[in-house]
PDB file of C-alpha atoms in Angstrom:
ATOM      1  CA  GLN I   1     -75.046  94.480-139.360  1.00 38.00           C
ATOM      2  CA  MET I   2     -77.602  94.066-142.046  1.00 43.00           C
ATOM      3  CA  SER I   3     -77.068  90.698-143.848  1.00 47.00           C
ATOM      4  CA  ASN I   4     -79.334  90.007-146.763  1.00 49.00           C
ATOM      5  CA  SER I   5     -80.920  86.538-147.045  1.00 49.00           C
ATOM      6  CA  SER I   6     -79.422  86.075-150.341  1.00 52.00           C
ATOM      7  CA  SER I   7     -76.084  86.023-149.021  1.00 69.00           C
ATOM      8  CA  ILE I   8     -76.846  83.327-146.216  1.00 78.00           C
ATOM      9  CA  THR I   9     -75.620  80.165-147.591  1.00 80.00           C
ATOM     10  CA  ASN I  10     -76.181  77.871-144.522  1.00 84.00           C
ATOM     11  CA  PHE I  11     -77.685  78.160-141.089  1.00 89.00           C
ATOM     12  CA  LEU I  12     -76.265  77.091-137.731  1.00 88.00           C
ATOM     13  CA  LEU I  13     -78.362  74.694-135.565  1.00 86.00           C
ATOM     14  CA  LEU I  14     -78.520  74.650-131.917  1.00 80.00           C
ATOM     15  CA  ALA I  15     -75.508  73.002-130.352  1.00 76.00           C
ATOM     16  CA  PHE I  16     -76.683  70.690-127.722  1.00 73.00           C
ATOM     17  CA  ALA I  17     -73.345  70.985-125.647  1.00 72.00           C
ATOM     18  CA  ASP I  18     -69.933  72.222-125.878  1.00 74.00           C
ATOM     19  CA  ARG I  19     -68.132  69.531-123.984  1.00 82.00           C
ATOM     20  CA  ARG I  20     -67.259  66.548-126.091  1.00 83.00           C
ATOM     21  CA  GLU I  21     -68.570  63.922-123.658  1.00 85.00           C
ATOM     22  CA  LEU I  22     -72.002  65.668-123.578  1.00 85.00           C
ATOM     23  CA  GLN I  23     -72.243  65.883-127.356  1.00 84.00           C
ATOM     24  CA  LEU I  24     -71.409  62.125-127.450  1.00 89.00           C
ATOM     25  CA  LEU I  25     -74.076  61.459-124.950  1.00 90.00           C
ATOM     26  CA  HIS I  26     -76.651  63.395-126.936  1.00 86.00           C
ATOM     27  CA  PHE I  27     -75.658  61.468-130.061  1.00 90.00           C
ATOM     28  CA  GLY I  28     -76.197  58.151-128.307  1.00 92.00           C
ATOM     29  CA  LEU I  29     -79.364  59.187-126.929  1.00 91.00           C
ATOM     30  CA  PHE I  30     -80.784  60.326-130.180  1.00 90.00           C
ATOM     31  CA  LEU I  31     -79.397  57.226-131.988  1.00 94.00           C
ATOM     32  CA  ALA I  32     -81.027  54.919-129.373  1.00 94.00           C
ATOM     33  CA  ILE I  33     -84.514  56.673-129.912  1.00 93.00           C
ATOM     34  CA  TYR I  34     -84.080  56.865-133.597  1.00 94.00           C
ATOM     35  CA  LEU I  35     -83.257  53.081-134.123  1.00 95.00           C
ATOM     36  CA  ALA I  36     -86.133  52.238-131.731  1.00 93.00           C
ATOM     37  CA  ALA I  37     -88.569  54.258-133.835  1.00 93.00           C
ATOM     38  CA  LEU I  38     -87.122  52.616-137.251  1.00 94.00           C
ATOM     39  CA  LEU I  39     -87.479  49.261-135.689  1.00 94.00           C
ATOM     40  CA  ALA I  40     -90.905  49.529-134.280  1.00 92.00           C
ATOM     41  CA  ASN I  41     -92.424  51.352-137.350  1.00 93.00           C
ATOM     42  CA  GLY I  42     -90.522  49.001-139.754  1.00 94.00           C
ATOM     43  CA  LEU I  43     -91.959  46.028-138.041  1.00 92.00           C
ATOM     44  CA  ILE I  44     -95.552  47.442-138.169  1.00 91.00           C
ATOM     45  CA  ILE I  45     -95.049  48.139-141.960  1.00 93.00           C
ATOM     46  CA  THR I  46     -93.661  44.723-142.701  1.00 93.00           C
ATOM     47  CA  ALA I  47     -96.467  42.970-140.555  1.00 91.00           C
ATOM     48  CA  ILE I  48     -99.408  44.981-142.330  1.00 91.00           C
ATOM     49  CA  ALA I  49     -97.757  44.619-145.914  1.00 92.00           C
ATOM     50  CA  CYS I  50     -97.117  40.859-145.601  1.00 91.00           C
ATOM     51  CA  ASP I  51    -100.130  39.659-143.836  1.00 88.00           C
ATOM     52  CA  HIS I  52    -103.229  39.773-145.984  1.00 89.00           C
ATOM     53  CA  ARG I  53    -105.617  39.486-143.017  1.00 88.00           C
ATOM     54  CA  LEU I  54    -104.545  43.118-141.924  1.00 87.00           C
ATOM     55  CA  HIS I  55    -105.645  44.448-145.272  1.00 87.00           C
ATOM     56  CA  THR I  56    -108.421  46.320-143.735  1.00 85.00           C
ATOM     57  CA  PRO I  57    -108.980  50.314-143.482  1.00 86.00           C
ATOM     58  CA  MET I  58    -107.737  50.386-139.862  1.00 84.00           C
ATOM     59  CA  TYR I  59    -104.330  48.824-140.630  1.00 88.00           C
ATOM     60  CA  PHE I  60    -104.243  50.617-144.064  1.00 88.00           C
ATOM     61  CA  PHE I  61    -104.209  53.863-141.980  1.00 88.00           C
ATOM     62  CA  LEU I  62    -101.845  52.577-139.400  1.00 89.00           C
ATOM     63  CA  LEU I  63     -99.412  51.595-142.365  1.00 91.00           C
ATOM     64  CA  ASN I  64     -99.711  55.410-143.418  1.00 90.00           C
ATOM     65  CA  LEU I  65     -99.100  56.587-140.069  1.00 90.00           C
ATOM     66  CA  SER I  66     -95.941  54.439-139.526  1.00 93.00           C
ATOM     67  CA  LEU I  67     -94.399  55.708-143.065  1.00 93.00           C
ATOM     68  CA  LEU I  68     -95.108  59.171-141.798  1.00 92.00           C
ATOM     69  CA  ASP I  69     -93.534  58.634-138.566  1.00 93.00           C
ATOM     70  CA  LEU I  70     -90.447  57.078-140.001  1.00 95.00           C
ATOM     71  CA  GLY I  71     -90.320  60.311-142.553  1.00 95.00           C
ATOM     72  CA  THR I  72     -90.934  62.765-139.471  1.00 93.00           C
ATOM     73  CA  ILE I  73     -88.072  61.287-137.377  1.00 94.00           C
ATOM     74  CA  SER I  74     -85.633  60.976-140.288  1.00 95.00           C
ATOM     75  CA  THR I  75     -86.102  64.613-141.299  1.00 94.00           C
ATOM     76  CA  THR I  76     -84.783  65.932-138.045  1.00 91.00           C
ATOM     77  CA  VAL I  77     -82.995  63.469-135.761  1.00 92.00           C
ATOM     78  CA  PRO I  78     -80.230  62.216-138.099  1.00 93.00           C
ATOM     79  CA  LYS I  79     -78.788  65.591-139.027  1.00 92.00           C
ATOM     80  CA  ALA I  80     -78.852  66.638-135.369  1.00 90.00           C
ATOM     81  CA  MET I  81     -77.036  63.308-134.517  1.00 91.00           C
ATOM     82  CA  ALA I  82     -74.402  63.945-137.528  1.00 91.00           C
ATOM     83  CA  ASN I  83     -73.749  67.611-135.981  1.00 87.00           C
ATOM     84  CA  SER I  84     -73.431  66.263-132.504  1.00 86.00           C
ATOM     85  CA  LEU I  85     -70.832  63.510-133.807  1.00 88.00           C
ATOM     86  CA  TRP I  86     -68.680  65.717-135.956  1.00 89.00           C
ATOM     87  CA  ASP I  87     -68.789  68.588-133.576  1.00 83.00           C
ATOM     88  CA  THR I  88     -70.369  71.114-136.169  1.00 85.00           C
ATOM     89  CA  ARG I  89     -73.589  73.314-136.382  1.00 88.00           C
ATOM     90  CA  ALA I  90     -73.966  73.977-139.979  1.00 90.00           C
ATOM     91  CA  ILE I  91     -76.801  72.995-142.162  1.00 92.00           C
ATOM     92  CA  SER I  92     -76.917  74.536-145.756  1.00 92.00           C
ATOM     93  CA  TYR I  93     -79.602  76.797-146.998  1.00 90.00           C
ATOM     94  CA  ALA I  94     -81.189  74.295-149.251  1.00 92.00           C
ATOM     95  CA  GLY I  95     -80.957  71.621-146.451  1.00 93.00           C
ATOM     96  CA  CYS I  96     -82.954  74.049-143.995  1.00 93.00           C
ATOM     97  CA  ALA I  97     -85.510  74.691-146.550  1.00 93.00           C
ATOM     98  CA  ALA I  98     -85.913  71.010-147.307  1.00 95.00           C
ATOM     99  CA  GLN I  99     -86.128  70.398-143.476  1.00 95.00           C
ATOM    100  CA  VAL I 100     -88.930  72.885-143.168  1.00 94.00           C
ATOM    101  CA  PHE I 101     -90.756  71.626-146.210  1.00 96.00           C
ATOM    102  CA  LEU I 102     -90.566  67.801-145.117  1.00 96.00           C
ATOM    103  CA  PHE I 103     -91.226  68.565-141.426  1.00 93.00           C
ATOM    104  CA  VAL I 104     -94.454  70.665-142.123  1.00 92.00           C
ATOM    105  CA  PHE I 105     -95.535  68.099-144.761  1.00 94.00           C
ATOM    106  CA  LEU I 106     -95.175  64.986-142.589  1.00 93.00           C
ATOM    107  CA  ILE I 107     -96.215  66.249-139.365  1.00 90.00           C
ATOM    108  CA  SER I 108     -99.348  67.952-140.756  1.00 90.00           C
ATOM    109  CA  ALA I 109    -100.107  64.731-142.725  1.00 91.00           C
ATOM    110  CA  GLU I 110     -99.748  62.625-139.460  1.00 88.00           C
ATOM    111  CA  TYR I 111    -102.157  64.903-137.605  1.00 88.00           C
ATOM    112  CA  PHE I 112    -104.665  64.694-140.332  1.00 89.00           C
ATOM    113  CA  LEU I 113    -104.185  60.931-140.490  1.00 88.00           C
ATOM    114  CA  LEU I 114    -104.759  60.663-136.509  1.00 88.00           C
ATOM    115  CA  THR I 115    -108.145  62.576-137.367  1.00 91.00           C
ATOM    116  CA  VAL I 116    -109.142  60.036-140.068  1.00 89.00           C
ATOM    117  CA  MET I 117    -108.076  57.309-137.543  1.00 88.00           C
ATOM    118  CA  ALA I 118    -110.444  58.531-134.917  1.00 90.00           C
ATOM    119  CA  TYR I 119    -113.182  58.730-137.585  1.00 90.00           C
ATOM    120  CA  ASP I 120    -112.422  55.194-138.508  1.00 89.00           C
ATOM    121  CA  ARG I 121    -112.735  54.074-134.736  1.00 87.00           C
ATOM    122  CA  TYR I 122    -115.948  56.015-134.316  1.00 90.00           C
ATOM    123  CA  VAL I 123    -117.656  54.212-137.492  1.00 90.00           C
ATOM    124  CA  ALA I 124    -116.149  50.725-136.434  1.00 86.00           C
ATOM    125  CA  ILE I 125    -117.609  50.937-132.860  1.00 84.00           C
ATOM    126  CA  CYS I 126    -120.463  53.220-133.239  1.00 87.00           C
ATOM    127  CA  LYS I 127    -121.897  52.322-136.609  1.00 87.00           C
ATOM    128  CA  PRO I 128    -120.354  48.652-137.305  1.00 85.00           C
ATOM    129  CA  LEU I 129    -123.252  47.856-139.748  1.00 88.00           C
ATOM    130  CA  HIS I 130    -122.324  50.663-142.067  1.00 87.00           C
ATOM    131  CA  TYR I 131    -118.468  50.112-141.696  1.00 87.00           C
ATOM    132  CA  GLY I 132    -117.997  48.198-145.018  1.00 84.00           C
ATOM    133  CA  THR I 133    -119.850  50.977-147.042  1.00 85.00           C
ATOM    134  CA  VAL I 134    -118.514  54.132-145.344  1.00 84.00           C
ATOM    135  CA  LEU I 135    -115.064  52.939-145.238  1.00 84.00           C
ATOM    136  CA  GLY I 136    -114.590  50.763-148.316  1.00 83.00           C
ATOM    137  CA  SER I 137    -111.114  50.428-149.921  1.00 81.00           C
ATOM    138  CA  ARG I 138    -111.955  53.083-152.445  1.00 86.00           C
ATOM    139  CA  ALA I 139    -112.864  55.741-149.785  1.00 86.00           C
ATOM    140  CA  CYS I 140    -109.790  54.848-147.792  1.00 84.00           C
ATOM    141  CA  VAL I 141    -107.455  55.537-150.672  1.00 85.00           C
ATOM    142  CA  HIS I 142    -109.422  58.732-151.356  1.00 88.00           C
ATOM    143  CA  MET I 143    -109.080  59.823-147.687  1.00 83.00           C
ATOM    144  CA  ALA I 144    -105.357  59.054-147.721  1.00 81.00           C
ATOM    145  CA  ALA I 145    -104.745  60.885-150.986  1.00 86.00           C
ATOM    146  CA  ALA I 146    -106.775  63.901-150.005  1.00 87.00           C
ATOM    147  CA  VAL I 147    -104.603  64.101-146.784  1.00 83.00           C
ATOM    148  CA  TRP I 148    -101.388  63.861-148.855  1.00 85.00           C
ATOM    149  CA  GLY I 149    -102.692  66.337-151.338  1.00 90.00           C
ATOM    150  CA  THR I 150    -103.811  68.865-148.982  1.00 89.00           C
ATOM    151  CA  VAL I 151    -100.606  68.828-146.692  1.00 91.00           C
ATOM    152  CA  PHE I 152     -98.369  68.876-149.692  1.00 94.00           C
ATOM    153  CA  LEU I 153     -99.802  72.287-150.797  1.00 92.00           C
ATOM    154  CA  TYR I 154     -99.836  73.742-147.168  1.00 90.00           C
ATOM    155  CA  ALA I 155     -96.114  72.747-146.743  1.00 93.00           C
ATOM    156  CA  VAL I 156     -95.259  74.278-149.994  1.00 93.00           C
ATOM    157  CA  LEU I 157     -97.133  77.542-149.065  1.00 90.00           C
ATOM    158  CA  HIS I 158     -95.262  77.634-145.486  1.00 88.00           C
ATOM    159  CA  THR I 159     -91.734  77.052-146.851  1.00 92.00           C
ATOM    160  CA  ALA I 160     -92.154  79.493-149.825  1.00 91.00           C
ATOM    161  CA  ASN I 161     -93.330  81.923-147.325  1.00 87.00           C
ATOM    162  CA  THR I 162     -90.828  81.544-144.812  1.00 86.00           C
ATOM    163  CA  PHE I 163     -87.704  81.496-147.087  1.00 88.00           C
ATOM    164  CA  SER I 164     -89.106  84.458-149.089  1.00 87.00           C
ATOM    165  CA  LEU I 165     -88.659  86.683-146.027  1.00 84.00           C
ATOM    166  CA  PRO I 166     -85.549  88.892-145.811  1.00 84.00           C
ATOM    167  CA  LEU I 167     -83.188  87.824-142.905  1.00 84.00           C
ATOM    168  CA  CYS I 168     -81.171  90.558-141.015  1.00 83.00           C
ATOM    169  CA  ARG I 169     -80.592  88.871-137.706  1.00 82.00           C
ATOM    170  CA  GLY I 170     -77.748  86.448-138.585  1.00 85.00           C
ATOM    171  CA  ASN I 171     -78.247  82.681-139.395  1.00 87.00           C
ATOM    172  CA  ALA I 172     -78.115  81.035-135.797  1.00 88.00           C
ATOM    173  CA  VAL I 173     -81.344  78.885-135.460  1.00 87.00           C
ATOM    174  CA  ASP I 174     -82.029  78.256-131.817  1.00 84.00           C
ATOM    175  CA  GLN I 175     -83.153  74.545-132.292  1.00 86.00           C
ATOM    176  CA  PHE I 176     -81.753  71.134-133.259  1.00 87.00           C
ATOM    177  CA  PHE I 177     -83.528  71.405-136.623  1.00 90.00           C
ATOM    178  CA  CYS I 178     -84.854  74.183-138.915  1.00 92.00           C
ATOM    179  CA  GLU I 179     -88.229  75.109-137.388  1.00 87.00           C
ATOM    180  CA  ILE I 180     -90.359  77.893-138.589  1.00 87.00           C
ATOM    181  CA  PRO I 181     -90.855  80.094-135.327  1.00 83.00           C
ATOM    182  CA  GLN I 182     -86.892  79.973-134.957  1.00 85.00           C
ATOM    183  CA  ILE I 183     -86.298  81.081-138.511  1.00 87.00           C
ATOM    184  CA  LEU I 184     -89.018  83.850-138.006  1.00 84.00           C
ATOM    185  CA  LYS I 185     -86.910  85.214-135.226  1.00 83.00           C
ATOM    186  CA  LEU I 186     -84.244  86.014-137.748  1.00 86.00           C
ATOM    187  CA  THR I 187     -86.367  87.830-140.106  1.00 83.00           C
ATOM    188  CA  CYS I 188     -86.549  91.753-140.379  1.00 79.00           C
ATOM    189  CA  SER I 189     -89.156  93.521-138.117  1.00 66.00           C
ATOM    190  CA  ASP I 190     -92.764  93.163-139.482  1.00 72.00           C
ATOM    191  CA  ALA I 191     -91.929  90.905-142.613  1.00 66.00           C
ATOM    192  CA  TYR I 192     -92.797  87.906-140.471  1.00 70.00           C
ATOM    193  CA  LEU I 193     -96.476  88.771-139.867  1.00 76.00           C
ATOM    194  CA  ARG I 194     -97.640  87.171-143.077  1.00 76.00           C
ATOM    195  CA  GLU I 195     -96.113  83.958-142.255  1.00 75.00           C
ATOM    196  CA  VAL I 196     -97.571  84.331-138.523  1.00 77.00           C
ATOM    197  CA  GLY I 197    -100.808  84.607-140.490  1.00 80.00           C
ATOM    198  CA  VAL I 198    -100.518  81.450-142.339  1.00 79.00           C
ATOM    199  CA  LEU I 199     -99.420  79.708-139.076  1.00 79.00           C
ATOM    200  CA  VAL I 200    -102.688  80.858-137.284  1.00 81.00           C
ATOM    201  CA  VAL I 201    -104.794  79.478-140.184  1.00 82.00           C
ATOM    202  CA  GLY I 202    -102.967  76.221-139.752  1.00 82.00           C
ATOM    203  CA  VAL I 203    -103.550  76.222-136.035  1.00 82.00           C
ATOM    204  CA  CYS I 204    -107.244  76.920-136.470  1.00 85.00           C
ATOM    205  CA  PHE I 205    -107.427  73.896-138.984  1.00 84.00           C
ATOM    206  CA  GLY I 206    -105.372  72.045-136.342  1.00 85.00           C
ATOM    207  CA  PHE I 207    -107.785  72.865-133.491  1.00 86.00           C
ATOM    208  CA  GLY I 208    -110.802  71.867-135.695  1.00 89.00           C
ATOM    209  CA  CYS I 209    -109.328  68.542-136.242  1.00 90.00           C
ATOM    210  CA  PHE I 210    -108.637  68.166-132.508  1.00 90.00           C
ATOM    211  CA  VAL I 211    -112.348  69.150-131.686  1.00 92.00           C
ATOM    212  CA  PHE I 212    -113.559  66.436-134.251  1.00 93.00           C
ATOM    213  CA  ILE I 213    -111.081  63.787-132.615  1.00 92.00           C
ATOM    214  CA  VAL I 214    -112.329  64.523-129.109  1.00 90.00           C
ATOM    215  CA  LEU I 215    -116.105  64.321-130.313  1.00 93.00           C
ATOM    216  CA  SER I 216    -115.472  61.188-132.088  1.00 92.00           C
ATOM    217  CA  TYR I 217    -113.957  59.663-129.041  1.00 90.00           C
ATOM    218  CA  GLY I 218    -116.815  61.130-126.791  1.00 91.00           C
ATOM    219  CA  GLN I 219    -119.315  59.174-129.129  1.00 91.00           C
ATOM    220  CA  ILE I 220    -117.006  56.049-128.848  1.00 88.00           C
ATOM    221  CA  PHE I 221    -116.937  56.113-125.035  1.00 86.00           C
ATOM    222  CA  ARG I 222    -120.823  56.685-124.870  1.00 88.00           C
ATOM    223  CA  ALA I 223    -121.225  53.670-127.225  1.00 86.00           C
ATOM    224  CA  VAL I 224    -118.745  51.563-124.962  1.00 83.00           C
ATOM    225  CA  LEU I 225    -120.499  52.354-121.649  1.00 83.00           C
ATOM    226  CA  ARG I 226    -123.524  50.688-123.222  1.00 82.00           C
ATOM    227  CA  ILE I 227    -121.376  47.465-123.888  1.00 74.00           C
ATOM    228  CA  LEU I 228    -122.276  45.214-121.066  1.00 66.00           C
ATOM    229  CA  SER I 229    -119.238  42.959-120.867  1.00 77.00           C
ATOM    230  CA  GLU I 230    -116.251  44.203-118.649  1.00 79.00           C
ATOM    231  CA  GLN I 231    -113.844  42.625-121.227  1.00 78.00           C
ATOM    232  CA  GLY I 232    -115.330  44.399-124.220  1.00 74.00           C
ATOM    233  CA  ARG I 233    -115.436  47.987-122.427  1.00 78.00           C
ATOM    234  CA  HIS I 234    -111.867  47.247-121.347  1.00 78.00           C
ATOM    235  CA  LYS I 235    -110.691  46.561-124.845  1.00 73.00           C
ATOM    236  CA  ALA I 236    -112.297  49.548-126.243  1.00 74.00           C
ATOM    237  CA  PHE I 237    -110.850  52.021-123.550  1.00 76.00           C
ATOM    238  CA  SER I 238    -107.418  50.622-123.642  1.00 74.00           C
ATOM    239  CA  THR I 239    -107.242  51.262-127.535  1.00 73.00           C
ATOM    240  CA  SER I 240    -108.887  54.814-127.252  1.00 78.00           C
ATOM    241  CA  VAL I 241    -107.472  56.598-124.162  1.00 79.00           C
ATOM    242  CA  PRO I 242    -103.757  56.185-125.397  1.00 78.00           C
ATOM    243  CA  HIS I 243    -104.830  57.677-128.720  1.00 80.00           C
ATOM    244  CA  LEU I 244    -106.294  60.560-127.185  1.00 84.00           C
ATOM    245  CA  VAL I 245    -103.321  61.065-124.893  1.00 82.00           C
ATOM    246  CA  VAL I 246    -101.006  60.933-127.981  1.00 80.00           C
ATOM    247  CA  VAL I 247    -102.931  63.546-129.794  1.00 85.00           C
ATOM    248  CA  SER I 248    -103.302  65.970-126.878  1.00 86.00           C
ATOM    249  CA  LEU I 249     -99.670  65.838-126.216  1.00 83.00           C
ATOM    250  CA  PHE I 250     -98.943  66.382-129.926  1.00 83.00           C
ATOM    251  CA  VAL I 251    -101.453  69.236-130.234  1.00 84.00           C
ATOM    252  CA  SER I 252    -100.692  71.037-127.017  1.00 85.00           C
ATOM    253  CA  THR I 253     -96.794  70.989-127.482  1.00 84.00           C
ATOM    254  CA  ALA I 254     -97.020  72.076-131.311  1.00 83.00           C
ATOM    255  CA  THR I 255     -99.386  74.702-130.685  1.00 82.00           C
ATOM    256  CA  PHE I 256     -97.154  76.039-127.903  1.00 82.00           C
ATOM    257  CA  ALA I 257     -94.103  75.922-130.174  1.00 81.00           C
ATOM    258  CA  TYR I 258     -95.852  77.760-132.994  1.00 78.00           C
ATOM    259  CA  LEU I 259     -98.048  80.372-131.020  1.00 77.00           C
ATOM    260  CA  LYS I 260     -95.994  81.256-127.916  1.00 76.00           C
ATOM    261  CA  PRO I 261     -95.129  84.739-127.476  1.00 73.00           C
ATOM    262  CA  PRO I 262     -91.429  85.409-127.723  1.00 67.00           C
ATOM    263  CA  SER I 263     -91.241  86.626-124.230  1.00 70.00           C
ATOM    264  CA  ILE I 264     -91.508  83.194-122.712  1.00 73.00           C
ATOM    265  CA  SER I 265     -88.993  81.866-124.948  1.00 70.00           C
ATOM    266  CA  SER I 266     -86.025  79.963-123.509  1.00 77.00           C
ATOM    267  CA  PRO I 267     -83.534  77.744-125.388  1.00 76.00           C
ATOM    268  CA  SER I 268     -84.202  74.802-122.902  1.00 78.00           C
ATOM    269  CA  LEU I 269     -88.038  75.310-122.881  1.00 82.00           C
ATOM    270  CA  ASP I 270     -87.970  75.560-126.724  1.00 83.00           C
ATOM    271  CA  LEU I 271     -85.889  72.476-127.042  1.00 83.00           C
ATOM    272  CA  LEU I 272     -88.138  70.317-124.697  1.00 85.00           C
ATOM    273  CA  VAL I 273     -91.245  71.342-126.484  1.00 85.00           C
ATOM    274  CA  SER I 274     -89.914  70.564-130.033  1.00 85.00           C
ATOM    275  CA  VAL I 275     -88.680  67.135-128.826  1.00 86.00           C
ATOM    276  CA  LEU I 276     -91.961  66.416-127.319  1.00 85.00           C
ATOM    277  CA  TYR I 277     -93.871  67.130-130.586  1.00 84.00           C
ATOM    278  CA  SER I 278     -91.464  66.198-133.287  1.00 87.00           C
ATOM    279  CA  VAL I 279     -89.455  63.141-131.697  1.00 88.00           C
ATOM    280  CA  VAL I 280     -91.765  61.556-129.033  1.00 86.00           C
ATOM    281  CA  PRO I 281     -94.773  60.798-131.343  1.00 85.00           C
ATOM    282  CA  PRO I 282     -92.886  58.756-133.769  1.00 87.00           C
ATOM    283  CA  ALA I 283     -91.079  56.783-131.281  1.00 87.00           C
ATOM    284  CA  LEU I 284     -94.439  56.236-129.289  1.00 85.00           C
ATOM    285  CA  ASN I 285     -97.001  55.804-131.840  1.00 84.00           C
ATOM    286  CA  PRO I 286     -95.961  52.297-133.042  1.00 86.00           C
ATOM    287  CA  LEU I 287     -96.264  51.234-129.336  1.00 83.00           C
ATOM    288  CA  ILE I 288     -99.512  52.864-128.708  1.00 82.00           C
ATOM    289  CA  TYR I 289    -101.428  52.105-132.004  1.00 78.00           C
ATOM    290  CA  GLY I 290     -99.453  49.033-133.096  1.00 73.00           C
ATOM    291  CA  MET I 291     -97.556  46.922-130.633  1.00 70.00           C
ATOM    292  CA  ARG I 292    -100.415  46.571-128.286  1.00 71.00           C
ATOM    293  CA  ASN I 293    -102.500  45.121-130.872  1.00 75.00           C
ATOM    294  CA  HIS I 294    -102.975  41.426-130.681  1.00 76.00           C
ATOM    295  CA  GLU I 295    -103.535  40.893-134.489  1.00 81.00           C
ATOM    296  CA  ILE I 296    -100.177  42.828-135.262  1.00 83.00           C
ATOM    297  CA  LYS I 297     -98.569  40.658-132.539  1.00 82.00           C
ATOM    298  CA  ASP I 298     -99.808  37.525-134.169  1.00 83.00           C
ATOM    299  CA  ALA I 299     -98.733  38.730-137.562  1.00 82.00           C
ATOM    300  CA  LEU I 300     -95.286  39.553-136.150  1.00 80.00           C
TER     301      LEU I 300
END
């Protein structure tokens, strides 16, 4: 039966389980991850905001990252928890559009910011004498503003594009939040190709950022290997390697989620991949970028 998108007032999100005990288990698991992310990111934000010694470019970017992490995980997880708790699957049409907009906005901003942070580390380690001039406070604010502005426009474009498509395959989204690839599955035949085009452009941008990050860290590793002291080497590697691991996990899973052919789509695989790029980084970032940092530990 053909249902016009204008007649759809809500969407149905993926139910994690039919059995009540499993629904409550899922609720508990997500609640634990969510609270851990809130606590860890909240501590980092507080430490950086309150300790004037941490008012440097590196910590300014880390503060932005923690804010984005809080936003990202708050866009998807609480709604999924509420649905499990109340044994429902519904999300309103406006709620779904808001989720798509906020999620694309925050996840893209986070990725751009990780790129800027890689550049920050590169300048700090490879060009320490120029650090103050290249990354002064004004330059940092301009970079952050450029990131926020660009991704805002990008998110508006995606959301407008996705929700202007006619839907004729019902309203059940096979995911625990409103994810663009899952909404495209509900659209009429060829209408979704335009949005796929926008996604491909986004992924190309993302790949460009990824190459930039890898090259930055490549230069960092080269510089670090020239450092004679074992301790200096260890310190630089211990901060850089986890950054690369997080970025690689994030890029690989997000690219897979948005560009994989529908033929290899299975609900459990889709779910695992989306958790890996939407829930795991916001929970892990504070541990990898912040909590292992002795200056932040001192501030806390």
